[in-house]
C-alpha positions as a printed Julia matrix, in Angstrom:
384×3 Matrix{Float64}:
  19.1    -89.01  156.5
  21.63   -87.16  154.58
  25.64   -86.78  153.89
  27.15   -85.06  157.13
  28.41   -81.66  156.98
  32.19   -83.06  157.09
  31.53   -84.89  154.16
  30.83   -82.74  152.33
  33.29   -79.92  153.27
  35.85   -82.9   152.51
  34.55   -83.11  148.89
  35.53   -79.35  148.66
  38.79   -79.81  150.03
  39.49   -82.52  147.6
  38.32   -80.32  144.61
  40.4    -77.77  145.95
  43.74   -80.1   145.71
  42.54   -81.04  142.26
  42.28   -76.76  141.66
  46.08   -76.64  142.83
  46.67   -79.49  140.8
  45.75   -78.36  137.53
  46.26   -74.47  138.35
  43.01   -73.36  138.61
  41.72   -70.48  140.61
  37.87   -71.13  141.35
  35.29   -73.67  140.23
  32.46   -72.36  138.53
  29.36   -74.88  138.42
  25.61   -74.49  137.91
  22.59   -76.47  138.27
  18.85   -76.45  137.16
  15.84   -78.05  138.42
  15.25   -80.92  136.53
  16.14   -84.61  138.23
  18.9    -85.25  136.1
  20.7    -82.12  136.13
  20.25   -80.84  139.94
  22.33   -83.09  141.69
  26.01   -81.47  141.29
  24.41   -78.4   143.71
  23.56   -81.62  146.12
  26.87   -83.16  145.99
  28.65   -79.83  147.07
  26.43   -77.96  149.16
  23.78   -80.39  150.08
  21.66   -77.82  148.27
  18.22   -78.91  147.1
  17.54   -76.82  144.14
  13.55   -75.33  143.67
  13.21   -74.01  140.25
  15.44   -71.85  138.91
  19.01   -72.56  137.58
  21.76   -71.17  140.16
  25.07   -70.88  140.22
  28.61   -72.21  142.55
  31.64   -70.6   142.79
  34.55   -72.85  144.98
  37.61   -70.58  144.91
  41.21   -72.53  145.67
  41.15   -70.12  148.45
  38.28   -68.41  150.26
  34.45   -68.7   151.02
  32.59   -71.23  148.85
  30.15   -68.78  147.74
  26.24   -69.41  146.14
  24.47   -67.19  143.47
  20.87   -67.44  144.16
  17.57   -66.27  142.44
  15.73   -65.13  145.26
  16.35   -64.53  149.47
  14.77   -68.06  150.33
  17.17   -70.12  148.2
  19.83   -67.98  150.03
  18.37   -68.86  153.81
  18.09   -72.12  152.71
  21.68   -72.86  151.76
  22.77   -70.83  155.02
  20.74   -73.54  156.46
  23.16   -76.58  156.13
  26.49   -74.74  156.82
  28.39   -75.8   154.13
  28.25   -72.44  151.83
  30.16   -69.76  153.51
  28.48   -66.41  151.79
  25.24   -66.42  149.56
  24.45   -63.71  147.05
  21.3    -62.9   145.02
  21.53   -62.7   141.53
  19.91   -59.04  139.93
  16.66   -59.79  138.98
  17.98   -57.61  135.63
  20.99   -59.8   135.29
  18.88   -63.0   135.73
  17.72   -63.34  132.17
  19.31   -60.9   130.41
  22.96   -62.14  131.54
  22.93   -64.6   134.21
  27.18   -64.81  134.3
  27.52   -61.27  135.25
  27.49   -61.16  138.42
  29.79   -64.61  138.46
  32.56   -62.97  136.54
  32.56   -59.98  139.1
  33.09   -61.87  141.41
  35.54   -64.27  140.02
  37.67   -61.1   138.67
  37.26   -59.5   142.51
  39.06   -62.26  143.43
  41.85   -61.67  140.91
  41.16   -65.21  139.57
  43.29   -65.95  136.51
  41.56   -69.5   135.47
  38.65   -70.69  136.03
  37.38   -74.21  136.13
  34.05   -75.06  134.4
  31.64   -78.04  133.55
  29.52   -76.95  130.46
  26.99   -79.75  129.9
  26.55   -80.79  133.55
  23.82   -79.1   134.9
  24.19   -75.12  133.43
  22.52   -73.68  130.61
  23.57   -72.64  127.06
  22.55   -68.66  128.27
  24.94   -68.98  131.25
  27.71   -70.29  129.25
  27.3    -67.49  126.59
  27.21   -64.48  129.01
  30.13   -66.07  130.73
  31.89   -66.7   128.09
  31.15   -62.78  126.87
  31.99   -61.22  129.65
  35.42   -63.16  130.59
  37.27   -60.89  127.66
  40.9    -61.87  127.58
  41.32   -61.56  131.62
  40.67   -65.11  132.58
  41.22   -67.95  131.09
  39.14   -72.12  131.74
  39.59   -74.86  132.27
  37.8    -78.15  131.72
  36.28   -79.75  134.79
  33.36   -82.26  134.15
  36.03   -85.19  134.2
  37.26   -84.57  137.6
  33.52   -84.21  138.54
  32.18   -86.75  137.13
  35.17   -89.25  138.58
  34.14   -87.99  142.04
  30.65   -88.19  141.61
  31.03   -92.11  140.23
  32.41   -93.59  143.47
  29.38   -93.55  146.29
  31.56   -93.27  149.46
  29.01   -95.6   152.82
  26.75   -92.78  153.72
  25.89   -92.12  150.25
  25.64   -95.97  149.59
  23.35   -96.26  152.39
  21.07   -93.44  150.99
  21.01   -95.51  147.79
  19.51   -98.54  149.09
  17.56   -96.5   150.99
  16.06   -95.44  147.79
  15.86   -98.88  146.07
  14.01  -100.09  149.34
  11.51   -96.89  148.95
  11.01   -97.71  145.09
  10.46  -101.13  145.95
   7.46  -100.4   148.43
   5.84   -98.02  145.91
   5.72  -100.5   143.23
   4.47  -103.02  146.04
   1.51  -100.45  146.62
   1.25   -99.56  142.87
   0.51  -103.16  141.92
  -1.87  -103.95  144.5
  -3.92  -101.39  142.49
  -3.9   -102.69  139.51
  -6.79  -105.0   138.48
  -8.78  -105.3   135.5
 -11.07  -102.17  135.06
  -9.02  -100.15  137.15
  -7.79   -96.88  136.24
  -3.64   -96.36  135.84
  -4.17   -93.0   136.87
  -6.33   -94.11  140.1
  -3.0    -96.47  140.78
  -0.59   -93.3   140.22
  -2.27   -91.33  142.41
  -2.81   -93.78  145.36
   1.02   -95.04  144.79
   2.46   -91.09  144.51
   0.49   -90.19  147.72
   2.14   -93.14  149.31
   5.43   -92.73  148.17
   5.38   -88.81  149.52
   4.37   -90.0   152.91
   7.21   -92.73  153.02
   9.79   -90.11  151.95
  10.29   -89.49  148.76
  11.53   -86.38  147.3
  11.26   -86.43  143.71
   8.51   -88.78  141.98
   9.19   -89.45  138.15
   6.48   -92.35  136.4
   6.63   -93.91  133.25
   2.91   -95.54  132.56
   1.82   -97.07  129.72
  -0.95   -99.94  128.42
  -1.77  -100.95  125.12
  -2.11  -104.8   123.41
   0.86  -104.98  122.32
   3.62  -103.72  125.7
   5.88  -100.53  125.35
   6.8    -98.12  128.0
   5.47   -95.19  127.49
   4.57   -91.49  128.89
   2.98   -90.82  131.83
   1.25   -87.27  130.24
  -0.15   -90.0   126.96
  -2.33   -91.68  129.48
  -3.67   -88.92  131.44
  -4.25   -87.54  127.46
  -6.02   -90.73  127.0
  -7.4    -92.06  130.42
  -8.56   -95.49  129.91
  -9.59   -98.65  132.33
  -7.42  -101.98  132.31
  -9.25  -104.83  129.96
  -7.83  -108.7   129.89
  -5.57  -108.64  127.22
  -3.73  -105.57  127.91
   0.08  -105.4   128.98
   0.95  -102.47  131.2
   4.56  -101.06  132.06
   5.52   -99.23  134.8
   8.79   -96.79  135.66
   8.96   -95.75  138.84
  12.22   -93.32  138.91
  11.45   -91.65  142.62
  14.25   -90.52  144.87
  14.57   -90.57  148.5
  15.29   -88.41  151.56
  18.72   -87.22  150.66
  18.07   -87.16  147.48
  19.44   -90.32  145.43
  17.22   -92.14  142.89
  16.68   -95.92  142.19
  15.12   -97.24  139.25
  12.69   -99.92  138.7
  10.59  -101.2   135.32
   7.59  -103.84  135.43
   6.17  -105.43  133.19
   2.03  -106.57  133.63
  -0.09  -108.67  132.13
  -4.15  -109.02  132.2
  -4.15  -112.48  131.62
  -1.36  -115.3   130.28
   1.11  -113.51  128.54
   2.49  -114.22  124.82
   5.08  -117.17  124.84
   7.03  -114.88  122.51
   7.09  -111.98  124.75
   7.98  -114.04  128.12
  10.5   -116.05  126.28
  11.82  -112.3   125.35
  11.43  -111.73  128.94
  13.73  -114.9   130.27
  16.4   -113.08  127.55
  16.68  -109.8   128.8
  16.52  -111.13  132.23
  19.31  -113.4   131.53
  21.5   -110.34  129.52
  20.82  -108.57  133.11
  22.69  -111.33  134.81
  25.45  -111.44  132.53
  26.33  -107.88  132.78
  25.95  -108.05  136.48
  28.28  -111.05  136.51
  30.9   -108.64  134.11
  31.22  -106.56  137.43
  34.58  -106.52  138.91
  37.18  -104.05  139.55
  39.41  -103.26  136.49
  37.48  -104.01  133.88
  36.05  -101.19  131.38
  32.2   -100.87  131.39
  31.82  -101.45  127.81
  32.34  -106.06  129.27
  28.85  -105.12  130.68
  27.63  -103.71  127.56
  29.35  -106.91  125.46
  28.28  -109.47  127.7
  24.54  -108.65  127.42
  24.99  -108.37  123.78
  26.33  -111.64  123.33
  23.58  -113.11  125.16
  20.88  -111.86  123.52
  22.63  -113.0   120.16
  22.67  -116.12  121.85
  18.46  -115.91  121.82
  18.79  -114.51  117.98
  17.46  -110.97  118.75
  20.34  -109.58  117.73
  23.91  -110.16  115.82
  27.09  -109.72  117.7
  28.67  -108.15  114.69
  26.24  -105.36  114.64
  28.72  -103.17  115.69
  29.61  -101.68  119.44
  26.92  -103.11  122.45
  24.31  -100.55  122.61
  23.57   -98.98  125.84
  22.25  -100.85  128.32
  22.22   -98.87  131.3
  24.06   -96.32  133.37
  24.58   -94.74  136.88
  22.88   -93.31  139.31
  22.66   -91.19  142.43
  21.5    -87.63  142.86
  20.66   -87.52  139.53
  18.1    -89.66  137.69
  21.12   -90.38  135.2
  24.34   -90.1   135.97
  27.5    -91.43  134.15
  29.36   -93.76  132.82
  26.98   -95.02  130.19
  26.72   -98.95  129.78
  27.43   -99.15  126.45
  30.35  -100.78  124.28
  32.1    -97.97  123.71
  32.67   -96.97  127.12
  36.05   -97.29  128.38
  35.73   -96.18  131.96
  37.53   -98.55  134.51
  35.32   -99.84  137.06
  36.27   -99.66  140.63
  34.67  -100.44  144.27
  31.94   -98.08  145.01
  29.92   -97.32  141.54
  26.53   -97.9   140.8
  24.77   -99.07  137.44
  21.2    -99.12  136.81
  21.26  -102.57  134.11
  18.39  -102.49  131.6
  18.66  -104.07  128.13
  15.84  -104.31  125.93
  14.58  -106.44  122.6
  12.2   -105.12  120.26
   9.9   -107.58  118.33
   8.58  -107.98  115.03
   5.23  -106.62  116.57
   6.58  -103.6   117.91
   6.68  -105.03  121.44
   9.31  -103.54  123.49
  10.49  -106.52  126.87
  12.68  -104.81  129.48
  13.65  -104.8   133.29
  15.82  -102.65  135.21
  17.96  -104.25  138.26
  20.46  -102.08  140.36
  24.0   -103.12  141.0
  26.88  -101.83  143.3
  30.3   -102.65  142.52
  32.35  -104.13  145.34
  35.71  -105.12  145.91
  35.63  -108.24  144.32
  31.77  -108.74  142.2
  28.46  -106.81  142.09
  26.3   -106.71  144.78
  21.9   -106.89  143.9
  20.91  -103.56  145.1
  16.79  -104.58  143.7
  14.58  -107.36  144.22
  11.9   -107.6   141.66
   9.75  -110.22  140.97
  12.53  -111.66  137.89
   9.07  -112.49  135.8
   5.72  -110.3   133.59
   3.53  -110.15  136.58
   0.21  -111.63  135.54
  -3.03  -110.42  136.65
């Protein structure tokens, strides 16, 4: 499944009434591999990026044109039918000053402003060589904001592709616990669980792993550093972060324990999972995302792990979609409104004397009126 074609020309269209709007000639946006800073190319051109950071060019008027790093990329954006002209970036250029071509093309065009979104996806050497070789001719303008507004309302298809994802995520973590028993091997469960997931349709597989005495989530590169079999006693955590076909991500964290847990850490458990409810029941239209933030604050003072005049509600959470992380932030000092249609990922933690770190992640979608439960978790440690 993925966002029609029409969709997706009507996000350009809207971007280009935002262009008018603020008197900008062309949008200028770029996007690298990694899963939280690839997802502006899918949200434009339905282009999956490989490797290497490219680059979009949406004039107000004229072809929606694609700067790629090699001839496949190129077919492969041709593909959809959503990019009207592809070019390939000089393999001299590529390195040495990735904007050049960009601003050629921007000042063949006799654009006077451009519209740019530094920090959301593009790299500090594009934004140099662009920034070199504009001169005095044209002049940008700021457009993150207007992208990240867009990209924080999930219109049905992409809502669909979301649970879509949470469903997938949920089935891996099904799989990945069936795997775990005492002297089993976490990377044995990886493995088994990531094979799995690819065959059901994931994209993009990101795993936290981690199992010690005393729980934490951790790295999934420390354990295959330090392989090691499940004894009784241990706590594991798991992060399974995998998207699905079309792209979106869900989020889900786990907590396991060989044998009865700690009453300290499962009545640290009951907290966070009651700070997860509170949030989700701060979820209305109207309200700034920062109530989320205070009302899982104020119950975990409530359990004494923390003090409610500690200052602003640390972060909590966030969004998601095609990107691993996507705005607003969940914390108090957030002041985005919420409206129908966003998505937040709601995960507060506690830390304990012993270093123990208790956590859960649950997905939410805002509706017209409350928050709808996107996940459903087991709500407990899982003992094994």
């Amino acid at each position: 499944m993925h966002i029609t074609k029409e969709e997706i020309r009507q996000r350009q269209e809207y971007l280009r009434y935002t262009m008018a709007e603020m008197d900008v000639d062309a949008l200028c946006v770029g996007a690298s591999a990694q899963i939280d800073t690839r997802g502006i190319f899918r949200y434009l051109i339905n282009y999956y990026l490989p490797v290497f950071e490219e680059y979009l060019v949406i004039p107000r008027r004229g072809p929606v044109v694609l700067f790629t790093h090699d001839g496949c990329g190129a077919d492969y954006a041709k593909a959809f039918g959503v990019v009207d002209e592809t070019r390939l970036i000089p393999e001299g250029e590529y390195a040495a000053d990735p904007a050049a071509c960009v601003v050629s093309f921007l000042n063949d065009i006799g654009c006077k402003t451009a519209g740019t979104a530094w920090g959301r996806g593009i790299s500090a050497s594009f934004c140099l060589s662009f920034q070199s070789r504009l001169g005095g001719n044209i002049k940008t303008k700021d457009f993150a904001a207007v992208l990240d507004r867009m990209r924080m309302l999930k219109s049905p298809a992409e809502i669909a592709l979301i649970k879509e994802a949470v469903k997938l995520n949920e089935s891996v973590l099904e799989r990945y616990l069936g795997n775990i028993a005492a002297g089993g091997s976490e990377l044995d469960a990886v493995s088994d669980a990531s094979y799995y997931a690819l065959q059901s349709g994931a994209e993009d597989l990101y795993w936290m792993t981690s199992s010690a005495k005393v729980p934490a989530p951790g790295f999934l590169a420390a354990s295959r550093a330090r392989p090691r079999r499940w004894r009784p006693g241990d706590y594991h955590y798991v992060v399974l972060e995998h998207s699905c076909r079309g792209g979106y991500f869900s989020e889900i964290t786990q907590l396991v324990s060989f044998g009865r847990p700690k009453d300290e850490y499962v009545e640290a458990y009951r907290a966070v999972t009651a700070a997860q409810k509170a949030a989700a029941g701060a979820i209305r239209p109207g309200v700034p995302v920062s109530w989320l933030a205070d009302a899982a604050q104020n119950v975990l003072a409530e359990y004494g792990y923390c003090h409610k005049e500690d200052g602003p509600s640390p972060c909590i959470g966030h969004s998601q979609g095609l990107d691993a992380w996507e705005p607003p932030r969940i914390s108090g000092d957030e002041r985005i409104t919420i409206r129908p249609g966003m998505r937040f990922n709601i995960h507060p933690a506690v830390t304990l004397p012993d270093g123990a770190k208790i956590t859960s992640c649950l997905s939410y979608l805002s509706t017209e009126s409350e928050a709808e439960l996107l996940s459903a978790l087991p709500g407990e440690i899982v003992v094994i």
